[in-house]
Short mmCIF file of C-alpha atoms in Angstrom, two decimals:
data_model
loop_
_atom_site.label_atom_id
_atom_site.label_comp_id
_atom_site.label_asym_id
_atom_site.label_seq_id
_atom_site.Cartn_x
_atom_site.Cartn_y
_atom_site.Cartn_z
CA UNK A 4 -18.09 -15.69 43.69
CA UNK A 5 -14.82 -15.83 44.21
CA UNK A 6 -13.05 -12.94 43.35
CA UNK A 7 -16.03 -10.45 43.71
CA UNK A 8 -15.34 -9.63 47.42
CA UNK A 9 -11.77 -8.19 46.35
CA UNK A 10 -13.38 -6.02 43.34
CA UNK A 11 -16.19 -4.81 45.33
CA UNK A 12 -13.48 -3.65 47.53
CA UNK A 13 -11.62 -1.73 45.75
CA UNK A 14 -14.58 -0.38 43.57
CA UNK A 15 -16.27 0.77 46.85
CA UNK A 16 -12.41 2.57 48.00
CA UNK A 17 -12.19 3.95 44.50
CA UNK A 18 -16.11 5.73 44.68
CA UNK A 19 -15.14 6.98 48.75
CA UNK A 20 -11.81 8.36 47.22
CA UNK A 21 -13.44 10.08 44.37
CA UNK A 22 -16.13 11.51 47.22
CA UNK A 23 -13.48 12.75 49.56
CA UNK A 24 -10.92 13.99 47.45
CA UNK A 25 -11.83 14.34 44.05
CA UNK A 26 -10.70 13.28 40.20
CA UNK A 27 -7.20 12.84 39.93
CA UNK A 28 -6.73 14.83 36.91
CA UNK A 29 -2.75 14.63 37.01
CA UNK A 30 -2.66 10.99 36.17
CA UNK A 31 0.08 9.70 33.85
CA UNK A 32 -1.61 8.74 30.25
CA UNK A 33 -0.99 5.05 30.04
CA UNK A 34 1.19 3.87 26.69
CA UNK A 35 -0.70 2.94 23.44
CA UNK A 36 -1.75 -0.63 23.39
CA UNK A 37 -1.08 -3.00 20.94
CA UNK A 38 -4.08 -2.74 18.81
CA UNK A 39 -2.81 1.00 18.39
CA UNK A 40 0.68 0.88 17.64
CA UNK A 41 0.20 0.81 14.12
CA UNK A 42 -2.29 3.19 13.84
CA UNK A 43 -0.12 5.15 16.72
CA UNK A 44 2.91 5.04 14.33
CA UNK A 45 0.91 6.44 10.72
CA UNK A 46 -0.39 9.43 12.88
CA UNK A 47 3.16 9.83 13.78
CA UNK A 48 4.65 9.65 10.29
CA UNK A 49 2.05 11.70 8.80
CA UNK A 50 2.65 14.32 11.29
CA UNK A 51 6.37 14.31 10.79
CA UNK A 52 5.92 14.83 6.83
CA UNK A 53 3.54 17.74 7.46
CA UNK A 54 6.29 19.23 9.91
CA UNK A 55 8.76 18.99 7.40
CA UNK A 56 6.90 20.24 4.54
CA UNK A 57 5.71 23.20 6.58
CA UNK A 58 8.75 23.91 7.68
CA UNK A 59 9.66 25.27 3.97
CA UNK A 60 6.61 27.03 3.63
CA UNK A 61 6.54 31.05 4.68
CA UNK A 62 4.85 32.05 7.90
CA UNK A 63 2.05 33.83 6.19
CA UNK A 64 0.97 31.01 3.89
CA UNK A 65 1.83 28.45 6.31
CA UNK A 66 -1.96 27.83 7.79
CA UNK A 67 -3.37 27.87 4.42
CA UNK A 68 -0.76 25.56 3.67
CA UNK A 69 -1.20 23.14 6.04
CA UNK A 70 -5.48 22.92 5.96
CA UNK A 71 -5.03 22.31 1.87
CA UNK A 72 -2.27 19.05 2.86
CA UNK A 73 -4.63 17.77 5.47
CA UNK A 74 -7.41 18.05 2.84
CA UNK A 75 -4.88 16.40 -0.03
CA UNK A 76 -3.99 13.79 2.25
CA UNK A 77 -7.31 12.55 2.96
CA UNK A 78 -8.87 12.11 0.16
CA UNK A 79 -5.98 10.37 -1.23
CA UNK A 80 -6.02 8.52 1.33
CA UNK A 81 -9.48 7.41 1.34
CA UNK A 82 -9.76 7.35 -2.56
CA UNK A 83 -6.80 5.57 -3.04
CA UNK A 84 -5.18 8.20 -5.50
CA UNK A 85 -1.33 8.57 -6.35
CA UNK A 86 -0.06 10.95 -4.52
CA UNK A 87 1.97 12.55 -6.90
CA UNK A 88 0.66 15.54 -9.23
CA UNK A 89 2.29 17.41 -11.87
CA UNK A 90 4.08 20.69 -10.50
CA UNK A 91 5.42 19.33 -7.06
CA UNK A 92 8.34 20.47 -6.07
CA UNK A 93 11.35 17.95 -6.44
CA UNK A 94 12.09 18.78 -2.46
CA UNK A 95 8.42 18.04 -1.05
CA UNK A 96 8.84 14.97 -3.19
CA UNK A 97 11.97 13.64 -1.88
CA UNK A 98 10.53 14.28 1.48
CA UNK A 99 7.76 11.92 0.78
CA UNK A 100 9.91 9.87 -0.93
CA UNK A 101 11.51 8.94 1.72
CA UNK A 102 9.04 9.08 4.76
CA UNK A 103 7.68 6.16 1.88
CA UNK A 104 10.17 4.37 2.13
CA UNK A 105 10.47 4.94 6.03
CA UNK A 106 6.98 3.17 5.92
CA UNK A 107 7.64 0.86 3.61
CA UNK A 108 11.18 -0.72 5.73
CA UNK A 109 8.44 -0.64 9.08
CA UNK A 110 6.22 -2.96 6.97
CA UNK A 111 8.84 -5.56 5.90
CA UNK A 112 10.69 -5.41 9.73
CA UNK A 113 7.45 -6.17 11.21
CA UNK A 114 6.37 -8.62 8.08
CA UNK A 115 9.61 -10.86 8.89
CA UNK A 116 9.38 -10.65 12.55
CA UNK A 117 6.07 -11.74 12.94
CA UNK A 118 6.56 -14.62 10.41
CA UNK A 119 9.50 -15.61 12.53
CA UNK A 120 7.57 -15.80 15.30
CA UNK A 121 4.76 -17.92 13.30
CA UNK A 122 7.70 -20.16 12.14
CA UNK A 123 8.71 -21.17 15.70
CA UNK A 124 5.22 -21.89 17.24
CA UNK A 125 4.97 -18.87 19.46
CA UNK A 126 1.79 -17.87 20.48
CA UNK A 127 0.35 -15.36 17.95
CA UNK A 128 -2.82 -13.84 16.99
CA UNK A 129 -5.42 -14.70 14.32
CA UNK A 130 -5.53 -10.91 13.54
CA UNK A 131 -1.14 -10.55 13.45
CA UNK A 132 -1.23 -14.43 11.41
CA UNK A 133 -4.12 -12.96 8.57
CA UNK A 134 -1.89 -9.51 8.14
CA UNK A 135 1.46 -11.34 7.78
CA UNK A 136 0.17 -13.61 5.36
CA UNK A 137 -1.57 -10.63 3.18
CA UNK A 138 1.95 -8.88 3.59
CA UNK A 139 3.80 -11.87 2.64
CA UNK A 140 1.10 -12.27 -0.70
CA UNK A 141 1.57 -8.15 -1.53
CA UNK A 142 5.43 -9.15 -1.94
CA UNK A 143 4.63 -12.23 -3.69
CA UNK A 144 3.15 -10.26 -6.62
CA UNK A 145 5.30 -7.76 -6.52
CA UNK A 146 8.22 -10.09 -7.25
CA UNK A 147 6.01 -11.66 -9.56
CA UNK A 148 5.63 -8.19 -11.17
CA UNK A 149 9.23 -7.49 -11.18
CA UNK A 150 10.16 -10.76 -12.59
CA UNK A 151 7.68 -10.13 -15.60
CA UNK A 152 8.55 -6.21 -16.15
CA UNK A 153 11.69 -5.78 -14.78
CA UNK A 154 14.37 -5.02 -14.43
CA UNK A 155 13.38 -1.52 -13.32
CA UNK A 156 17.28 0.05 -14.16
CA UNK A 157 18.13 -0.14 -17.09
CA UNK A 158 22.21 -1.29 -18.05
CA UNK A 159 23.59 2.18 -17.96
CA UNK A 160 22.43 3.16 -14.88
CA UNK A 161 23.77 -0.49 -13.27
CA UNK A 162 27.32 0.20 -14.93
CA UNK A 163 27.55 3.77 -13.20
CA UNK A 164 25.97 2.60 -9.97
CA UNK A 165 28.92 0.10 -9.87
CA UNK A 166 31.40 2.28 -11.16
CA UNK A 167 30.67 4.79 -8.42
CA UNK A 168 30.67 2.26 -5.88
CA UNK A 169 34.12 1.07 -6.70
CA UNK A 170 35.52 4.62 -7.14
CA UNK A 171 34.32 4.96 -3.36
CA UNK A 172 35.71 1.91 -2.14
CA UNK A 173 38.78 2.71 -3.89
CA UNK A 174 38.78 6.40 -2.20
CA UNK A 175 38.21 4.86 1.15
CA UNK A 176 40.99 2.59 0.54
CA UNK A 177 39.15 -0.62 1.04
CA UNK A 178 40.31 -3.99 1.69
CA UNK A 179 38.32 -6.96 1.41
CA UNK A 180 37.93 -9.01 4.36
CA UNK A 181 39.77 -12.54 3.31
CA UNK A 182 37.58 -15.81 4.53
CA UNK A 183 38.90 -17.97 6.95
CA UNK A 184 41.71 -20.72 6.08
CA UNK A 185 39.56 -24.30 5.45
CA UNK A 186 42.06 -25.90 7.61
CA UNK A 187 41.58 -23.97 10.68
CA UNK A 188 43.19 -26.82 13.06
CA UNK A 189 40.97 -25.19 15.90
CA UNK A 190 37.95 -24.83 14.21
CA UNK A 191 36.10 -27.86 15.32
CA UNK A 192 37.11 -26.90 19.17
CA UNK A 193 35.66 -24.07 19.07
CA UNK A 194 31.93 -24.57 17.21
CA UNK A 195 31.93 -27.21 20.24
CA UNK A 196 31.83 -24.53 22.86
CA UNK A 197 29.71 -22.61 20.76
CA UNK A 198 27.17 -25.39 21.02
CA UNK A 199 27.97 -26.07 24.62
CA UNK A 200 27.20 -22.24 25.33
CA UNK A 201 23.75 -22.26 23.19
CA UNK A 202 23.05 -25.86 24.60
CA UNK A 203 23.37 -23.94 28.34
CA UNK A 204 21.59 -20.79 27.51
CA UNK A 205 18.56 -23.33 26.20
CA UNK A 206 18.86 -25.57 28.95
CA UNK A 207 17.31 -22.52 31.65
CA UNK A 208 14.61 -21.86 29.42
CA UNK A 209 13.98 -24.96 28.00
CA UNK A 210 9.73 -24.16 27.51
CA UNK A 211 10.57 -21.25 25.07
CA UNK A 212 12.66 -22.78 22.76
CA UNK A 213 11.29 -24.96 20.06
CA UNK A 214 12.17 -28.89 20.28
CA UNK A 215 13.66 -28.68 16.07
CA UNK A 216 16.25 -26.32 17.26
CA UNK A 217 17.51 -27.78 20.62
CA UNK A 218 16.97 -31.16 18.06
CA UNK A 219 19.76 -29.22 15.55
CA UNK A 220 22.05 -28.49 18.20
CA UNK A 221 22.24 -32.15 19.55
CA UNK A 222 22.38 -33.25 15.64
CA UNK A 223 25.89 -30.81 15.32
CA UNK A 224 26.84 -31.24 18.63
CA UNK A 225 27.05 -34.96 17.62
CA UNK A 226 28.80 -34.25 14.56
CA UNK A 227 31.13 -31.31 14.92
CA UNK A 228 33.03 -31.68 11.21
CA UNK A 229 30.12 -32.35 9.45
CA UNK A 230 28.24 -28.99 10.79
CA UNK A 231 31.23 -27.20 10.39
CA UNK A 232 31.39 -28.55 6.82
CA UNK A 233 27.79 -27.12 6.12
CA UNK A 234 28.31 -23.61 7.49
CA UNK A 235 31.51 -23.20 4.88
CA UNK A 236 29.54 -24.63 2.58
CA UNK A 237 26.60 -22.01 3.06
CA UNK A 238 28.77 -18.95 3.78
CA UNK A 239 30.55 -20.04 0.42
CA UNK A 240 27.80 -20.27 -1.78
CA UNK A 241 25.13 -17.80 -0.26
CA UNK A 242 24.41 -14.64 -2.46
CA UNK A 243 25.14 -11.55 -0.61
#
């Protein structure tokens, strides 16, 4: 019972409200929940890419226009038909193109954060865990793919995507950032306070943080030159 009294209550002052002075109609919508983001953010993109397609289109066609996408779009969608047929116009295409990729970048953010959350034992759903891992399969085979099939550019197109890109570093008058001297004298000094500052920030929220991580901070707290060893080791090696 307990607990009732209290909803009773305020069901009973809710239904004399409504009596006495009617619907509030002027209510604030509440914000999508998170079952509908997702769903929340495809109406969104799709509504974007109509705007922006429609927004080359004459006013006289433009209706017209717009009832024959919707159309287009759904059956493709529900189909599962490329999208792309012959005639398009290179401009409608780029803008596809790159609400695709738009899409796409959303996918893999929300891919990787979720499987760092998975990775650190925070509390996630069986729905979030079964999509990640379907994600994280999807880009399995597609490396797979590439690895069989690829490369998808071809050695020309490489050479003159590098060439450009030094011809515009060159413009801009670039200078490559030098690594830091291996015999830093104060370099051990200071990766201590670093880990004295993390060790602090942990220590107030101690619950949160996983026990392997507050473990690796002890373990290089303990053993300043050999941590600092390993992070010139990995900044030297890893491929950018």
């Amino acid at each position: 019972m307990r607990g009732i009294v209290p909803l009773l209550e305020r069901w009973l002052g809710n239904l004399l409200a409504r009596q006495f002075e009617g619907r509030n109609s002027e209510g604030i919508a509440k914000t999508v929940t998170k079952q509908r983001v997702e769903s929340h953010y495809d109406l969104q993109l799709r509504a974007a890419v109509m705007h922006d397609i429609l927004d080359m289109m004459p006013e006289s066609i433009k209706q017209q226009i717009e009832d024959d996408l919707a159309t287009h779009v759904r059956s493709l969608a529900m189909l599962n038909i490329l999208w792309k047929v012959p005639g398009m116009s290179t401009a409608i295409e780029n803008i596809i193109l790159r609400y695709i990729k738009s899409k796409t970048d959303w996918c893999c953010s929300v891919a990787h954060y979720n499987r760092e959350r998975i990775r650190h034992g925070a509390t996630v759903d069986k729905a979030v865990v079964k999509k990640n891992l379907g994600c994280l399969t999807l880009e399995q085979e597609r490396q797979h793919d590439y690895l069989k099939d690829g490369p998808y550019i071809s050695a020309e197109e490489a050479v003159a995507i590098y060439t450009a890109t030094v011809h515009w570093l060159e413009s801009r008058k670039f200078s490559p950032i030098s690594f830091p001297p291996l015999n830093y004298k104060h370099a051990t000094k200071l990766l201590v306070l670093i880990l004295e500052k993390l060790k602090e920030a942990y220590s107030v929220k101690v619950e949160s943080v996983p026990t392997r991580r507050l473990a690796l901070i002890e373990q290089a707290y303990d053993n300043p030159d050999e941590c600092l060893s390993r992070i010139k080791r990995l900044l030297l090696t890893q491929i950018v």
